[in-house]
Coordinates of C-alpha atoms in Angstrom, one line a residue:
M1464 CA 0.0 0.0 0.0
L1465 CA 1.8 3.2 -1.1
V1466 CA -0.8 5.8 0.6
I1467 CA -1.3 5.2 4.3
D1468 CA -3.9 7.9 5.4
G1469 CA -1.9 10.6 3.6
V1470 CA 1.2 10.1 5.5
I1471 CA 3.2 9.7 2.2
Y1472 CA 2.3 13.5 1.5
V1473 CA 3.1 14.5 5.2
L1474 CA 6.8 12.9 4.1
F1475 CA 6.9 14.7 1.1
L1476 CA 6.2 18.0 2.6
L1477 CA 8.9 17.4 5.5
A1478 CA 11.5 16.6 2.7
F1479 CA 10.6 19.5 0.5
A1480 CA 10.9 21.7 3.7
P1481 CA 14.2 23.4 4.1
W1482 CA 16.9 22.0 6.7
M1483 CA 15.0 18.5 6.4
D1484 CA 17.3 16.1 4.6
V1485 CA 17.2 12.7 3.6
S1486 CA 18.9 11.8 6.6
I1487 CA 15.6 12.8 8.6
V1488 CA 12.9 12.0 6.3
V1489 CA 13.9 8.4 5.1
P1490 CA 14.4 7.0 8.6
L1491 CA 11.0 8.6 9.6
G1492 CA 9.1 7.3 6.7
I1493 CA 10.3 3.8 7.1
V1494 CA 9.5 4.0 10.9
W1495 CA 6.0 5.0 10.2
G1496 CA 5.7 1.8 8.3
L1497 CA 5.8 3.1 4.9
Q1498 CA 7.4 1.2 1.7
P1499 CA 11.3 1.7 1.7
F1500 CA 11.0 2.4 -2.2
A1501 CA 8.1 5.2 -1.7
V1502 CA 9.8 6.7 1.2
G1503 CA 13.2 6.9 -0.9
L1504 CA 11.4 8.3 -3.8
T1505 CA 9.4 10.7 -1.9
A1506 CA 12.4 12.1 0.0
F1507 CA 14.6 12.4 -2.8
T1508 CA 11.8 14.0 -4.8
G1509 CA 10.9 16.6 -2.1
N1510 CA 14.5 17.5 -1.6
L1511 CA 15.5 17.8 -5.2
I1512 CA 12.6 20.1 -6.0
L1513 CA 14.0 22.5 -3.2
V1514 CA 17.5 22.1 -4.7
L1515 CA 16.1 23.1 -8.1
L1516 CA 13.9 25.8 -7.1
L1517 CA 16.9 27.3 -5.0
G1518 CA 19.0 27.0 -8.2
F1519 CA 16.7 28.6 -10.4
F1520 CA 15.6 31.4 -8.1
F1521 CA 19.1 31.9 -6.4
K1522 CA 19.6 35.6 -7.5
Q1523 CA 16.2 36.5 -5.6
F1524 CA 16.8 34.1 -2.8
A1525 CA 20.5 35.7 -2.2
K1526 CA 18.8 39.3 -2.4
W1527 CA 16.2 38.6 0.4
R1528 CA 18.8 36.7 2.3
T1529 CA 21.3 39.5 2.5
T1530 CA 18.6 42.0 3.1
R1531 CA 17.3 39.8 6.2
K1532 CA 20.8 39.8 7.6
L1533 CA 21.5 43.3 7.5
K1534 CA 18.1 44.0 9.0
K1535 CA 19.1 41.5 11.9
G1536 CA 22.6 43.0 12.1
I1537 CA 24.3 39.6 11.4
T1538 CA 27.7 40.5 9.8
T1539 CA 29.5 37.2 10.5
P1540 CA 29.4 33.9 8.6
S1541 CA 27.5 31.1 10.6
K1542 CA 29.2 27.9 11.6
K1543 CA 27.5 25.9 8.7
E1544 CA 28.6 28.6 6.3
T1545 CA 32.2 28.5 7.6
R1546 CA 32.4 24.5 7.3
S1547 CA 30.8 24.7 3.7
R1548 CA 33.4 27.3 2.7
R1549 CA 36.3 25.2 3.9
I1550 CA 34.9 21.8 2.4
W1551 CA 34.2 23.8 -1.2
E1552 CA 37.6 25.2 -0.9
R1553 CA 39.5 21.9 -0.4
Y1554 CA 36.9 19.6 -2.4
G1555 CA 35.2 21.7 -4.8
I1556 CA 31.3 21.3 -5.6
P1557 CA 31.5 17.6 -5.6
G1558 CA 32.9 17.2 -2.0
L1559 CA 30.4 19.7 -0.8
A1560 CA 27.5 18.2 -2.7
L1561 CA 28.7 14.6 -1.5
L1562 CA 29.4 15.6 2.2
A1563 CA 26.1 17.9 2.3
P1564 CA 23.4 15.6 3.7
I1565 CA 25.5 14.7 6.7
L1566 CA 27.3 18.0 7.6
V1567 CA 25.3 21.2 6.7
G1568 CA 22.2 20.0 4.6
T1569 CA 21.7 19.8 0.8
D1570 CA 19.7 23.1 0.5
I1571 CA 22.2 25.1 2.6
A1572 CA 24.9 23.7 0.7
A1573 CA 23.3 24.4 -2.6
V1574 CA 22.7 27.8 -1.5
L1575 CA 26.4 28.6 -0.3
A1576 CA 28.0 26.7 -3.3
L1577 CA 26.2 29.1 -5.6
T1578 CA 27.3 32.0 -3.2
F1579 CA 30.6 31.0 -3.8
G1580 CA 30.5 31.2 -7.3
S1581 CA 29.7 27.7 -8.9
S1582 CA 27.7 27.5 -11.7
R1583 CA 24.2 26.8 -11.4
T1584 CA 24.5 23.7 -13.7
H1585 CA 27.0 22.0 -11.7
V1586 CA 25.5 22.7 -8.2
I1587 CA 22.2 21.0 -9.3
S1588 CA 23.6 18.2 -11.1
W1589 CA 26.0 17.3 -8.1
M1590 CA 23.5 17.8 -5.6
T1591 CA 21.1 15.2 -7.5
V1592 CA 23.8 12.8 -7.5
S1593 CA 24.6 13.4 -3.8
L1594 CA 20.8 13.1 -2.9
A1595 CA 20.5 9.8 -5.0
V1596 CA 23.3 8.3 -3.3
W1597 CA 22.7 9.5 0.2
T1598 CA 19.0 8.6 -0.5
V1599 CA 19.6 4.9 -1.1
I1600 CA 22.2 4.8 1.6
F1601 CA 19.8 6.1 4.1
V1602 CA 16.9 3.6 2.9
V1603 CA 19.3 0.6 3.1
A1604 CA 20.6 1.5 6.6
S1605 CA 17.1 2.2 8.0
M1606 CA 15.6 -0.8 7.0
Y1607 CA 18.6 -3.2 8.1
G1608 CA 19.0 -0.9 11.0
F1609 CA 15.5 -0.7 12.2
S1610 CA 15.1 -4.5 11.6
F1611 CA 17.9 -5.4 13.5
L1612 CA 16.6 -3.2 16.4
N1613 CA 13.0 -4.7 15.6
I1614 CA 11.4 -1.6 15.4
I1615 CA 10.3 -2.6 11.8

């Protein structure tokens, strides 16, 4: 059964929400008793749509973000920005994209990579690859981990 009382839709909205990566959404969906393939596909799609929107509307988002930071009086970069910058300088966009889901979040990494000057095409491509890889990893790890712990 693919849809259990609309829970799959809730899962999609969670995956689409900023700061909710596959590392949270996939285990949550599997614990809720949804089919692992459906959970993976839903989490991947929700996260990917957010990355695509951020990529396509980056200029507008960056302008809004800068204005918001100035109004709040924030002048120094956050810990996540500093960590992302260090990873980006050392490993480039592939490294940042592949490490993003476990370190800073895919959406934050995409915005920061674009801020650092990476091309939109490279950011979207590498984030898609990263999301696909990490989604599979989290689906498999969640299935076996929760099964081992007798949670599912």
